Short mmCIF file of C-alpha atoms and ligand atoms in Angstrom, two decimals:
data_model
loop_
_atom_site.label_atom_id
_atom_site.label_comp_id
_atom_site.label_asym_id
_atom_site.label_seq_id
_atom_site.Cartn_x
_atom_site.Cartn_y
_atom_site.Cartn_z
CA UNK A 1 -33.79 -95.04 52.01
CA UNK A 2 -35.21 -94.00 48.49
CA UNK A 3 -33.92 -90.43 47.73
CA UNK A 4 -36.70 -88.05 48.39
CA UNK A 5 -38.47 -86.77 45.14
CA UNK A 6 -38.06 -83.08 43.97
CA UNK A 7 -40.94 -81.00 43.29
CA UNK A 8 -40.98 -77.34 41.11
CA UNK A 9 -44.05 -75.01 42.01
CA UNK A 10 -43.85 -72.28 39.65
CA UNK A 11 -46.96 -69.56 41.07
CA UNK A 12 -48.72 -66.79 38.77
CA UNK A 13 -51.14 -64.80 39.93
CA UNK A 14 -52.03 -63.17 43.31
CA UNK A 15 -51.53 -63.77 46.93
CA UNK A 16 -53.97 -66.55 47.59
CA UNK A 17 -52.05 -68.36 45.08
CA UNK A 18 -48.58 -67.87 46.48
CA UNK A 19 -50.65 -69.56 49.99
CA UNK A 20 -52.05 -72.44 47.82
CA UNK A 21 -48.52 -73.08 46.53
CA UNK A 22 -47.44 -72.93 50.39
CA UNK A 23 -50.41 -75.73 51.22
CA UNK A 24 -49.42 -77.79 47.64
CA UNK A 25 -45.72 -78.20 48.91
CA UNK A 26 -47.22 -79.50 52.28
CA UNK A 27 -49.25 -81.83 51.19
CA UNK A 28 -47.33 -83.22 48.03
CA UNK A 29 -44.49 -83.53 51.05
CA UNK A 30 -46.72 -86.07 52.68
CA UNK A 31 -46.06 -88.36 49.28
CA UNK A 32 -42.09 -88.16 49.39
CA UNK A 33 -41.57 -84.69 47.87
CA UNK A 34 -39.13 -82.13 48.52
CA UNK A 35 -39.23 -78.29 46.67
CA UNK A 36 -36.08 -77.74 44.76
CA UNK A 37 -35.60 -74.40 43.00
CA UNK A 38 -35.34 -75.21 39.93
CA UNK A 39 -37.34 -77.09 36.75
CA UNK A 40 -34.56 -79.17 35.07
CA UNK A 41 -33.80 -81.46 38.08
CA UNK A 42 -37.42 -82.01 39.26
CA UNK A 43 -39.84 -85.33 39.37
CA UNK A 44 -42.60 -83.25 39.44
CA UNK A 45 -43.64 -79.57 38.11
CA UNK A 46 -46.80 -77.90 39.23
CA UNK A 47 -47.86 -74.54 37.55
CA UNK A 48 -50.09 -72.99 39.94
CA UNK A 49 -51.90 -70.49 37.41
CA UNK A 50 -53.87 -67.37 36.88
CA UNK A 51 -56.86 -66.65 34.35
CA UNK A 52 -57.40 -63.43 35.07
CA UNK A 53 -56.38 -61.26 32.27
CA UNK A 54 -55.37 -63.14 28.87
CA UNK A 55 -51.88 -62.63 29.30
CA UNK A 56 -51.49 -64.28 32.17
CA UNK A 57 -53.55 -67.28 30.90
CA UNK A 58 -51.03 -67.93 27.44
CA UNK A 59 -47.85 -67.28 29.96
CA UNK A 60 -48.64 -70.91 31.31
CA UNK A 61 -48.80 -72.38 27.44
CA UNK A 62 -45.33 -70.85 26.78
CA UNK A 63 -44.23 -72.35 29.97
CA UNK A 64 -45.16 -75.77 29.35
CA UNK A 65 -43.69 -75.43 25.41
CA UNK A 66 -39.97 -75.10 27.68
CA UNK A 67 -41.02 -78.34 29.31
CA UNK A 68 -40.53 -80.44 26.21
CA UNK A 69 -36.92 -81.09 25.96
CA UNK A 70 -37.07 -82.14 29.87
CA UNK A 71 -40.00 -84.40 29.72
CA UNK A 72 -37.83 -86.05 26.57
CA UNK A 73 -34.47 -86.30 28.76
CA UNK A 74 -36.87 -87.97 31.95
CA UNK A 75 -39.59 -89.84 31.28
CA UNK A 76 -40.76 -90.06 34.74
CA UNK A 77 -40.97 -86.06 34.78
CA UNK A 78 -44.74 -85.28 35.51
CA UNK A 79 -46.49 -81.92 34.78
CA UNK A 80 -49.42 -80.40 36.29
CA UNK A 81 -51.63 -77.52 36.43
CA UNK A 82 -53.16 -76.21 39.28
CA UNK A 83 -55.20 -72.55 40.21
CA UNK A 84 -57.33 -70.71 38.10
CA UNK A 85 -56.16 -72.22 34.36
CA UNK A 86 -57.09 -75.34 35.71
CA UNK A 87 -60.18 -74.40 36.57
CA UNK A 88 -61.21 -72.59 34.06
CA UNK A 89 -59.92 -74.89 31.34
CA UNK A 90 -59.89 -78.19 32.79
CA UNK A 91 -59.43 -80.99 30.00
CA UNK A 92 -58.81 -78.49 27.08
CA UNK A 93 -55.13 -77.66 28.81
CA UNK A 94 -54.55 -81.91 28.40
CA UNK A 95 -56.00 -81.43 24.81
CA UNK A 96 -53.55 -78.27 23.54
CA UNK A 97 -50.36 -79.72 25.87
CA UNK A 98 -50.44 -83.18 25.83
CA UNK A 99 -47.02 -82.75 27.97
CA UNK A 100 -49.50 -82.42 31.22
CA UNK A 101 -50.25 -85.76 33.07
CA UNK A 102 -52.53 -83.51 36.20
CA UNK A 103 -54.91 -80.33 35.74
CA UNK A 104 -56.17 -79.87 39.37
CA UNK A 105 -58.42 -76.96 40.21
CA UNK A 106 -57.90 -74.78 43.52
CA UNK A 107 -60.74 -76.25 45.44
CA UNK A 108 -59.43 -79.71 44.89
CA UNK A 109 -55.97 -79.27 46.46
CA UNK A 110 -57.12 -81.74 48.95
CA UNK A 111 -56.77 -84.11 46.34
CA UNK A 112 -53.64 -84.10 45.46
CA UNK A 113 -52.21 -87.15 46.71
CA UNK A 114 -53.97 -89.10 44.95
CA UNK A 115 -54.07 -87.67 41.51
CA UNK A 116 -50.19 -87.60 41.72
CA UNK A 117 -50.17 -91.32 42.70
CA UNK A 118 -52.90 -91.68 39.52
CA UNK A 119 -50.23 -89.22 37.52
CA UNK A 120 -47.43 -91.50 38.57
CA UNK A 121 -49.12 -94.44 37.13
CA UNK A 122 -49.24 -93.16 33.92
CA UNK A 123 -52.72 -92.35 33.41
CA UNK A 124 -54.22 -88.52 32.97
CA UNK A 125 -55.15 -87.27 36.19
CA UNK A 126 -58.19 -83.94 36.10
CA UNK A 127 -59.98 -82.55 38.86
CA UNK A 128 -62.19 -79.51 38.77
CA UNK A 129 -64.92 -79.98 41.26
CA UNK A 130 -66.30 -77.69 43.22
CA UNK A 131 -66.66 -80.28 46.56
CA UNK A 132 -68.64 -78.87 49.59
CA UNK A 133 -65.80 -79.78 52.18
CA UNK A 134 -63.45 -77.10 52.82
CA UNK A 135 -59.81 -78.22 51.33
CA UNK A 136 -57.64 -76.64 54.45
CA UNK A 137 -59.44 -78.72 56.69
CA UNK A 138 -58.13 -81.76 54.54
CA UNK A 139 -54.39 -80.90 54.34
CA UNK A 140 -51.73 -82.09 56.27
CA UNK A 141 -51.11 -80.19 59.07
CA UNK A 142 -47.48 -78.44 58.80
CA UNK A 143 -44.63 -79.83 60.11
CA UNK A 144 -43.68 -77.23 62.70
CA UNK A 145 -40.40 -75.99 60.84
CA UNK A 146 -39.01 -72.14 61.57
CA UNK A 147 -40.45 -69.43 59.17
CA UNK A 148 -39.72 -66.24 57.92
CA UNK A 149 -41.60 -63.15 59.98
CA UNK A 150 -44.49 -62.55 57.32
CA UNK A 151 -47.35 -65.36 56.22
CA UNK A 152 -50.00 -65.24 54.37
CA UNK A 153 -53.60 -66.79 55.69
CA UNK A 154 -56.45 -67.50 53.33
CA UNK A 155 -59.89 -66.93 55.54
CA UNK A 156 -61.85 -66.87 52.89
CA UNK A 157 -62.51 -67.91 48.82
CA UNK A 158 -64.54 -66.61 46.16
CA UNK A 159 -66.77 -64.19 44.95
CA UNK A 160 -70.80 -63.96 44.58
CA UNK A 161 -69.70 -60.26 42.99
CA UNK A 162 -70.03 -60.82 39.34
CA UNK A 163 -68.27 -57.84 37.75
CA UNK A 164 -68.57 -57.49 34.30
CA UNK A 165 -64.69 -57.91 33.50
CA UNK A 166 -63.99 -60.69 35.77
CA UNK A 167 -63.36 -64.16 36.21
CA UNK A 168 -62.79 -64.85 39.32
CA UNK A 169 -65.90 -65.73 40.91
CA UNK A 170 -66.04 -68.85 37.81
CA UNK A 171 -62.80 -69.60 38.39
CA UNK A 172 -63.04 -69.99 42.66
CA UNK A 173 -66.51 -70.54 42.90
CA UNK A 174 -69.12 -68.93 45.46
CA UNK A 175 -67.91 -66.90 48.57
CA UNK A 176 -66.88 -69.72 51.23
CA UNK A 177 -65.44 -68.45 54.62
CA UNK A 178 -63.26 -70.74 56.88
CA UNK A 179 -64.70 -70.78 60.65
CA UNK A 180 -62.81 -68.32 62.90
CA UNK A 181 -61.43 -71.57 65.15
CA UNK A 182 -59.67 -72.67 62.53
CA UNK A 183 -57.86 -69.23 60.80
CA UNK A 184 -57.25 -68.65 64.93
CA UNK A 185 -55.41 -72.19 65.53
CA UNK A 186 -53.35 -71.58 61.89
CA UNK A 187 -52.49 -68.43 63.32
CA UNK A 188 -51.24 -69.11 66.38
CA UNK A 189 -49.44 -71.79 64.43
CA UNK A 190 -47.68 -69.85 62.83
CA UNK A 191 -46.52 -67.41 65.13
CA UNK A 192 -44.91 -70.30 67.52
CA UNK A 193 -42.83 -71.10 64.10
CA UNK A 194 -41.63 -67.24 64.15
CA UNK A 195 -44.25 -65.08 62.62
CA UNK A 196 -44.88 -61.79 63.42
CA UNK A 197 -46.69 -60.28 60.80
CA UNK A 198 -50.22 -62.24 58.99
CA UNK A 199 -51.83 -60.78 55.74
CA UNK A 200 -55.53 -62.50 55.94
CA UNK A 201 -56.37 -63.11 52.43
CA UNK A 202 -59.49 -63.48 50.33
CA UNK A 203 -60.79 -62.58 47.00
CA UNK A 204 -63.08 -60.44 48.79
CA UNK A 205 -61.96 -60.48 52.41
CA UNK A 206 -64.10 -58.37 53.99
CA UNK A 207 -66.95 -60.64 52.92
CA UNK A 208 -65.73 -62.55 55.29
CA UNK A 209 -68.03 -64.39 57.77
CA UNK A 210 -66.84 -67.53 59.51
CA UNK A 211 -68.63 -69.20 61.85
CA UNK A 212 -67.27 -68.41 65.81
CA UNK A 213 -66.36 -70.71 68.22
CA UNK A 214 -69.53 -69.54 70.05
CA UNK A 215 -71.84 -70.27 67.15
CA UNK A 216 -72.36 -67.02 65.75
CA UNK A 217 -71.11 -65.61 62.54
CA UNK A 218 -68.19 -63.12 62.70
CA UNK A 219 -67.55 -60.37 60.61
CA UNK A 220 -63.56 -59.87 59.61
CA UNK A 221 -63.32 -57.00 62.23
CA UNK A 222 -64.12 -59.86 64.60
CA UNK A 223 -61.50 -61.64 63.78
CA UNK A 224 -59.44 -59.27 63.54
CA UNK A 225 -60.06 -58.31 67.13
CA UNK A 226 -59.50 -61.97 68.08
CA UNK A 227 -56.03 -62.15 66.16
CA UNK A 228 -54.75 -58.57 67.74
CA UNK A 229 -55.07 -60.78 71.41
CA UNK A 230 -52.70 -63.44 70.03
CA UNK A 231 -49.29 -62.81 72.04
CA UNK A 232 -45.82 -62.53 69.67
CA UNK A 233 -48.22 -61.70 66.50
CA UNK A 234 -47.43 -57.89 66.01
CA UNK A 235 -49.01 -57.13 62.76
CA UNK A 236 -52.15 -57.81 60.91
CA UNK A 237 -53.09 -56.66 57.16
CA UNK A 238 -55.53 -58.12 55.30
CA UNK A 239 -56.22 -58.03 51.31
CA UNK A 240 -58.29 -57.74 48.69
CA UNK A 241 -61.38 -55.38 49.50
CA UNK A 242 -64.29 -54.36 48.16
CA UNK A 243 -66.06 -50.91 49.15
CA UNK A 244 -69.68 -52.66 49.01
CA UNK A 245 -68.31 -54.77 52.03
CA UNK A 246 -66.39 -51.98 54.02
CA UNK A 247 -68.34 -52.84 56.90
CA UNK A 248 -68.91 -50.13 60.31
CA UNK A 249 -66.95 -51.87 62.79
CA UNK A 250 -64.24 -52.77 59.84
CA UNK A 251 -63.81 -48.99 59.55
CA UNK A 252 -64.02 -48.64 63.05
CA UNK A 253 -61.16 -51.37 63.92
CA UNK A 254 -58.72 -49.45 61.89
CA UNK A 255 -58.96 -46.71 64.21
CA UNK A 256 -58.98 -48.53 67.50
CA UNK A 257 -57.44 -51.69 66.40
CA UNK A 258 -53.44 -51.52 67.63
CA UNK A 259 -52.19 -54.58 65.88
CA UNK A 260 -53.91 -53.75 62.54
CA UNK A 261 -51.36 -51.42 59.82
CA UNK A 262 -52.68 -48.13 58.27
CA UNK A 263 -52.54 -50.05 54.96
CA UNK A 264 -55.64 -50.53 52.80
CA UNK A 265 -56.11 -51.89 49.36
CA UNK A 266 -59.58 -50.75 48.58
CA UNK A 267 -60.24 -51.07 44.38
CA UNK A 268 -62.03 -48.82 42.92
CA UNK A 269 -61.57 -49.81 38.97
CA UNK A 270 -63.05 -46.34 37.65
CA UNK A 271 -63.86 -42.93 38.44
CA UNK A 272 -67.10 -43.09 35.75
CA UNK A 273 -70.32 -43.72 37.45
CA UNK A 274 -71.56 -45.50 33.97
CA UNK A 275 -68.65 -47.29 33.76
CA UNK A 276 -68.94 -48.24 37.32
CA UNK A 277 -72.55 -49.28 36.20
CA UNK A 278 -71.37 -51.48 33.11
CA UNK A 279 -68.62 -53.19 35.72
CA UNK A 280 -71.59 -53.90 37.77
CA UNK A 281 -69.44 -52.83 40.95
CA UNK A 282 -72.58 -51.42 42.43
CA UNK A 283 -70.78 -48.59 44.18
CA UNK A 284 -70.24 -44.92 42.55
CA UNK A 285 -67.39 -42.95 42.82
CA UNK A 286 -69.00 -40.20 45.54
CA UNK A 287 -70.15 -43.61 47.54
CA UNK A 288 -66.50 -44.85 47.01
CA UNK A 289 -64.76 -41.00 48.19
CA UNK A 290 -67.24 -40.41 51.19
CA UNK A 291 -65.97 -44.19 52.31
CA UNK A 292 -62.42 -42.83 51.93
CA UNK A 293 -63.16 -40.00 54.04
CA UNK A 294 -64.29 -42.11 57.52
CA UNK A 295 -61.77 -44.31 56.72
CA UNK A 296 -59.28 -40.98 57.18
CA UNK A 297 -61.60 -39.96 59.93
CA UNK A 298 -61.01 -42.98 61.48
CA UNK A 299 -57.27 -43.47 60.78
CA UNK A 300 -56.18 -40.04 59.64
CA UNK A 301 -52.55 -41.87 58.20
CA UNK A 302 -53.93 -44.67 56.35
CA UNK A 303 -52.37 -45.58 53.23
CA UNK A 304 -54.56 -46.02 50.40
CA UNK A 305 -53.84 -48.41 46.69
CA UNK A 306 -55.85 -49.54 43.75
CA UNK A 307 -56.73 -51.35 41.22
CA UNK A 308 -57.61 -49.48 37.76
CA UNK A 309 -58.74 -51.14 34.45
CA UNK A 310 -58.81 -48.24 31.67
CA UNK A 311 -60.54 -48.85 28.30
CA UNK A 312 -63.22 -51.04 29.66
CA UNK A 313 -66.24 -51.05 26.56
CA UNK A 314 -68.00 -47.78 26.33
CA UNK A 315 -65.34 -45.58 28.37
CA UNK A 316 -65.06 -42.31 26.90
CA UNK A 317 -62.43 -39.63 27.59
CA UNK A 318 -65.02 -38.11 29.91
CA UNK A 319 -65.25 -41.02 31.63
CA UNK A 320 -61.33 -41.74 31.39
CA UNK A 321 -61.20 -38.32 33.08
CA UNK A 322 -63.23 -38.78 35.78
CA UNK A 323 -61.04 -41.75 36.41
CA UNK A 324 -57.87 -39.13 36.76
CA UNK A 325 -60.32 -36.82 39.05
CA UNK A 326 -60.61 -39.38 41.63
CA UNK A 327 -57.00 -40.47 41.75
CA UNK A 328 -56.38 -36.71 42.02
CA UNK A 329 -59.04 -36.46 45.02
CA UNK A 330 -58.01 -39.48 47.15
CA UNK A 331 -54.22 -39.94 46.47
CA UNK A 332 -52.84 -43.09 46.35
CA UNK A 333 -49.73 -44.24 48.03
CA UNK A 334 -49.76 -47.74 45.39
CA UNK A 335 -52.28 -48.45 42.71
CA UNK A 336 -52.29 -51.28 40.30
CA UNK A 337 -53.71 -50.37 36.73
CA UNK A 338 -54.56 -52.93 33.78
CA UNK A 339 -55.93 -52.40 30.29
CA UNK A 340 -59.02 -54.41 30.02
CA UNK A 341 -58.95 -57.55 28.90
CA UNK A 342 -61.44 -59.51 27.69
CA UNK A 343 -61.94 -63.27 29.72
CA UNK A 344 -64.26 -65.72 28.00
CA UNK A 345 -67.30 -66.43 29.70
CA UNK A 346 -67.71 -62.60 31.11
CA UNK A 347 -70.37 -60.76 30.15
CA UNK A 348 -67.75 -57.64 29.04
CA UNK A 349 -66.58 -59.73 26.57
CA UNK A 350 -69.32 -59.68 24.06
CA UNK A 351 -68.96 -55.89 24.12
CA UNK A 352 -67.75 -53.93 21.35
CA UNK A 353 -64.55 -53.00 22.31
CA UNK A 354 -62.32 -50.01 22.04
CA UNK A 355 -58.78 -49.70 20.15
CA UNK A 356 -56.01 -50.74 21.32
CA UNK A 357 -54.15 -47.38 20.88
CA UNK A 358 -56.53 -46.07 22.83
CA UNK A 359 -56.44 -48.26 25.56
CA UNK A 360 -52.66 -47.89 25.48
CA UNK A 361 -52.73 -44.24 25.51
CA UNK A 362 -54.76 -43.91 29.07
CA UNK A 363 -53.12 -46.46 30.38
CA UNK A 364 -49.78 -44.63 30.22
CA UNK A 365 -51.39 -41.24 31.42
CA UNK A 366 -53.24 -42.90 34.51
CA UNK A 367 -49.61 -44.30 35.30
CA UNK A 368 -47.71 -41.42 35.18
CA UNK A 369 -50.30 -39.80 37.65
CA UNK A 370 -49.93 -42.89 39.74
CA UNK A 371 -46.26 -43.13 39.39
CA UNK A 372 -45.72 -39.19 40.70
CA UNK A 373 -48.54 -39.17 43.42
CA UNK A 374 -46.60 -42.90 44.66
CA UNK A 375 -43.87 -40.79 45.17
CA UNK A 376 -44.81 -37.95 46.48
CA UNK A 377 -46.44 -40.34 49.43
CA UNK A 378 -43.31 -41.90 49.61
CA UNK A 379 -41.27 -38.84 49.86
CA UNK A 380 -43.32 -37.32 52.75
CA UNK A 381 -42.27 -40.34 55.32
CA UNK A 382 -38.46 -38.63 54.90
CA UNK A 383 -37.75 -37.03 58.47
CA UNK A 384 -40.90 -39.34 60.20
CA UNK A 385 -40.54 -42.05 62.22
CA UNK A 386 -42.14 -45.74 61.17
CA UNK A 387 -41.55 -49.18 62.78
CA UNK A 388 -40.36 -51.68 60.47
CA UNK A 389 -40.00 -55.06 60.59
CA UNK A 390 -36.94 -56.23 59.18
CA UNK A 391 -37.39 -59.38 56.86
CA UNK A 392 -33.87 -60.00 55.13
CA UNK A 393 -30.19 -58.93 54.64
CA UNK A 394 -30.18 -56.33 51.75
CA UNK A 395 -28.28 -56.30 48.65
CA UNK A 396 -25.09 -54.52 50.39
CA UNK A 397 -23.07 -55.95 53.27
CA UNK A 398 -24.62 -54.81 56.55
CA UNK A 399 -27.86 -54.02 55.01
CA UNK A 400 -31.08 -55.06 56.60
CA UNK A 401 -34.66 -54.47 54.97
CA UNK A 402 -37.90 -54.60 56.24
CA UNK A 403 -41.42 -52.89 55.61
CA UNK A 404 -42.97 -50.39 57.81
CA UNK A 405 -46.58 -50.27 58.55
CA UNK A 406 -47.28 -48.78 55.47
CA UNK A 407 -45.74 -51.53 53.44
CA UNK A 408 -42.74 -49.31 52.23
CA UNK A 409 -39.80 -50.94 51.98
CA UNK A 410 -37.36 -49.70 54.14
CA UNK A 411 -33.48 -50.15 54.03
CA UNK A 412 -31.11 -49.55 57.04
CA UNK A 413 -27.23 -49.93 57.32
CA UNK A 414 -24.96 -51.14 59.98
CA UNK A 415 -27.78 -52.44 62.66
CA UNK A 416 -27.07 -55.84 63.64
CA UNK A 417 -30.76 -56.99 63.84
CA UNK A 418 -31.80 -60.05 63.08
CA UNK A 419 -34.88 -61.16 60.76
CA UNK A 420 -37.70 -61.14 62.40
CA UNK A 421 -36.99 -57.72 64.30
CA UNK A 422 -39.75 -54.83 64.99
CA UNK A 423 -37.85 -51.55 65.47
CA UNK A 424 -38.23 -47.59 65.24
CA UNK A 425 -36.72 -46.39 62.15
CA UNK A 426 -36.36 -42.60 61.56
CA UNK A 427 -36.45 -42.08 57.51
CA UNK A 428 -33.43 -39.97 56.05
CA UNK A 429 -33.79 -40.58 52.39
CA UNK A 430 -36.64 -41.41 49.60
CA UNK A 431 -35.21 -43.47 46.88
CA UNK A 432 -36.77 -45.07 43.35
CA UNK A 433 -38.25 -48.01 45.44
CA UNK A 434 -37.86 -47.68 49.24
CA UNK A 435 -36.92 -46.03 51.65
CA UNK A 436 -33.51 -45.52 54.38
CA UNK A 437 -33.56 -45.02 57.67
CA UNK A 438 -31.69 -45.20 61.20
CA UNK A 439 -32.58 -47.44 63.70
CA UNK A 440 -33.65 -45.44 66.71
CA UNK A 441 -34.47 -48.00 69.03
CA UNK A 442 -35.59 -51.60 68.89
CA UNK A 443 -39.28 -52.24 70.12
N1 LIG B 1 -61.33 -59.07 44.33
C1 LIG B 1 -60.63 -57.94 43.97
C2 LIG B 1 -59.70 -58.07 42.78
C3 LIG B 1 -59.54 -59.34 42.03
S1 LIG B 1 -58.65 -59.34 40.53
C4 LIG B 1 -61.61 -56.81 43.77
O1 LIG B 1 -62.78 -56.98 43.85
O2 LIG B 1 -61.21 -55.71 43.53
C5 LIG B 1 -57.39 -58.13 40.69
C6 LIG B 1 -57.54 -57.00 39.76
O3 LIG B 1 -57.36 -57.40 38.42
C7 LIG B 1 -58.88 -56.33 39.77
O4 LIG B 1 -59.05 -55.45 40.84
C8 LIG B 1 -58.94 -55.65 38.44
O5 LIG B 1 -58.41 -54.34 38.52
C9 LIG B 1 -58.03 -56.50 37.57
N2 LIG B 1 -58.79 -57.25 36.57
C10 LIG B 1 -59.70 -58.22 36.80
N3 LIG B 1 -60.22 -58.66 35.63
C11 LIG B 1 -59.63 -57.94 34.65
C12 LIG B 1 -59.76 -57.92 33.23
N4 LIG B 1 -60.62 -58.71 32.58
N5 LIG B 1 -58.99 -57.05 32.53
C13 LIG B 1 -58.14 -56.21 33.18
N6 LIG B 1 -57.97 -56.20 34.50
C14 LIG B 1 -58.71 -57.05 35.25
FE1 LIG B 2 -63.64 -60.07 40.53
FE2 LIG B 2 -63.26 -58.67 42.74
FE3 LIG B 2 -65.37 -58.19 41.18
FE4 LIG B 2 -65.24 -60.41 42.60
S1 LIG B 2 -65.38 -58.32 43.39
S2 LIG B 2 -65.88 -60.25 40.48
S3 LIG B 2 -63.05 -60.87 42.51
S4 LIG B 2 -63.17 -57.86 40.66
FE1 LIG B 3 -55.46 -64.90 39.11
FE2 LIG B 3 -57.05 -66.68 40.13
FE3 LIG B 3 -55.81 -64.96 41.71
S1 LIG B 3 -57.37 -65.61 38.26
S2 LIG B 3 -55.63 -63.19 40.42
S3 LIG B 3 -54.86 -66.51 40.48
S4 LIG B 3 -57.86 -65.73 41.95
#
């Protein structure tokens, strides 16, 4: 028996690519690999990237600088970059770190194998295609090992959106969704292997529209609809949204839908209808409330986060304002908030831009608003009763955490319940973080 070979994934970036990693593992298992935790004993490191503000792009060249000394002590060591890097830089990554033997784009994950068998025999391997097959379909199918109670599901990649700022829809092409047979069968996968809970994701999710097994297209509420029948799947979520595609029966689903949490991520970016206009979001912020409002008419306790980008070109302190105004008005129980950054290749980019100091300024006011209105929704779940579903041990002995429905993270002592367990919690205490609780009864 050869000893198994021992691969590092190393994942920036969002959700989809903590899945991708997921599917990279499986696949690069097919050729003799095993995951080990850790960079200095592995044959193989993958950095599965992100492009999508410049910070996160130079992370991955200081990364593969540390690489040096172990690519001197093991020859055989090979390096490769996958996700949206990749893509968006192909050859140029070889060019500026000749360290990396692979540069494989996400729609090429199919591909793999063999450009780590072309890798292994010592030439430069490089693809960035955008093929027409779907590269799920191509994967291995898992092996059907036991899993932790969450997953993530990609159902669809993309984005036909354009905004101004971002890269994404260069970086993982046109809007493709996977047929609903498919997502189904990976579904019910994965909830024979122990999971309870499924995130769907996509770049723009509720795009989504796979073909049905009976030949028509379905919208996301249809699948979601068709997921909430699977037996021993409790929970579904899905992520990222955007309020163009916040379709009736969506709206409608998180009302009637049992099986789907009172958890939303719904960006809005700004408050300023001409900064909405530069983004080229194509939604205004009075379009963006009143969808807020039969969302809450529909679900009265949904939790609502954001995204924010503050200092985009041309954004006043009017328009900076109007940003605060409609944090104010909707309350959000997260939000995530970036200083714009300019990505090659965006239209936003050419823009004049503003000052730094400025952009630092807002950025720290719009958090601090965040910050207190995060914990003011947190707060108000002490004395209220949520289920949770309890993931891990905590940090103390006896400790359990899970999340309740709306993604808090919730802390109880002294309840012998194992991973994987759905039970009523009542809420005694708020802390920085999460939340504690006593188990009132499992479900
Ligand atoms: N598809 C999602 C978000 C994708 S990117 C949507 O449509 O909302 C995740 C977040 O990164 C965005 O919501 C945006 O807030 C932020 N972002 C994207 N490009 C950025 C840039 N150039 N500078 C700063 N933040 C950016
Ligand atoms: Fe990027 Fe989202 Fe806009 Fe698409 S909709 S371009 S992913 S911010
Ligand atoms: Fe980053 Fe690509 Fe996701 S740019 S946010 S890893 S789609």
């Amino acid at each position: 028996m050869t000893e198994p070979k021992k691969l590092f994934i190393k994942t920036y970036g969002c959700q989809m690519n903590v899945y991708d990693s997921e599917r990279m593992a499986e696949a690069l298992g097919g050729q003799g690999y095993v995951e080990t935790k850790s960079a200095d004993d592995a044959d193989m490191i993958l950095l599965n990237t992100c492009h999508i503000r410049e910070k996160a792009a130079e992370k991955v060249y200081s990364e593969l600088g540390r690489y040096k000394t172990l690519k001197a002590e093991n020859p055989d060591l090979k390096i490769g970059v996958a996700g949206c890097v990749a893509q968006a830089e192909g050859e140029e990554i070889m060019r500026r770190q000749p360290l990396v033997d692979l540069v494989v784009g996400p729609q090429s994950y199919h591909r793999l194998p063999e450009l780590e068998a072309k890798a292994r025999n010592g030439e430069k391997a490089l693809d960035t295609e955008f093929p027409e097959e779907d590269k799920f379909n191509h994967l291995k199918k898992r092996p059907k090992a036991k899993r932790g109670p969450t997953a993530f599901l990609t159902v669809q990649e993309g984005c036909d959106k354009f905004c101004a700022f971002c890269v994404v829809p260069y970086t993982r092409g046109a809007e493709v969704s996977r047929p609903a047979g498919r997502v189904l069968d990976e579904a019910r996968d994965l909830v024979e292997r122990g999971v309870r809970e499924i995130t769907l994701l996509g770049q723009n999710v509720n795009a989504y529209h796979g073909s049905g097994p009976d030949g028509s297209d379905w919208s996301l509420a249809r699948l979601i609809w068709a997921l909430n029948d699977i037996d021993g799947l409790e929970r579904i979520r899905f992520t990222t949204s955007h309020p163009n595609d916040m379709s009736d029966d969506l709206i409608e689903a998180h009302g009637a839908c049992a099986k789907l949490m009172p958890y939303l991520h719904l960006p809005v970016q700004s408050g300023s209808d001409h900064i909405l206009k530069r983004m080229n979001r194509s939604h205004t912020a009075q379009s963006y409330i009143r969808l807020i409002e039969r969302l809450r008419a529909a679900r009265p306790d949904l939790l609502l986060s954001g995204d924010f980008i503050v200092g985009f070109p041309e954004e006043s302190e009017a328009d900076f304002q109007a940003t605060m105004d409609l944090i104010e008005e909707v309350k959000y129980g997260y939000a995530y908030s970036f200083k714009y950054s300019t990505r090659p290749g965006t239209p936003a980019a050419e823009r004049p831009q503003l000052a730094e100091d400025v952009k630092d300024d807002r950025l720290k006011r719009l958090q601090a608003l965040i910050t207190k209105q995060q914990r003011e929704v947190q707060d108000s779940m002490v004395g209220k009763t949520v289920s949770v579903l309890f993931e891990k041990p905590g940090r103390f002995a006896g400790q359990m955490v899970g999340k309740s429905e709306y993604l808090h993270a919730v802390h109880v002592q002294g309840a012998d319940l194992p991973a994987g367990t759905l039970a009523k919690v009542r809420i005694d205490s708020s802390g920085a973080n999460s939340l504690s609780g006593t188990v009132q009864d499992s479900l």
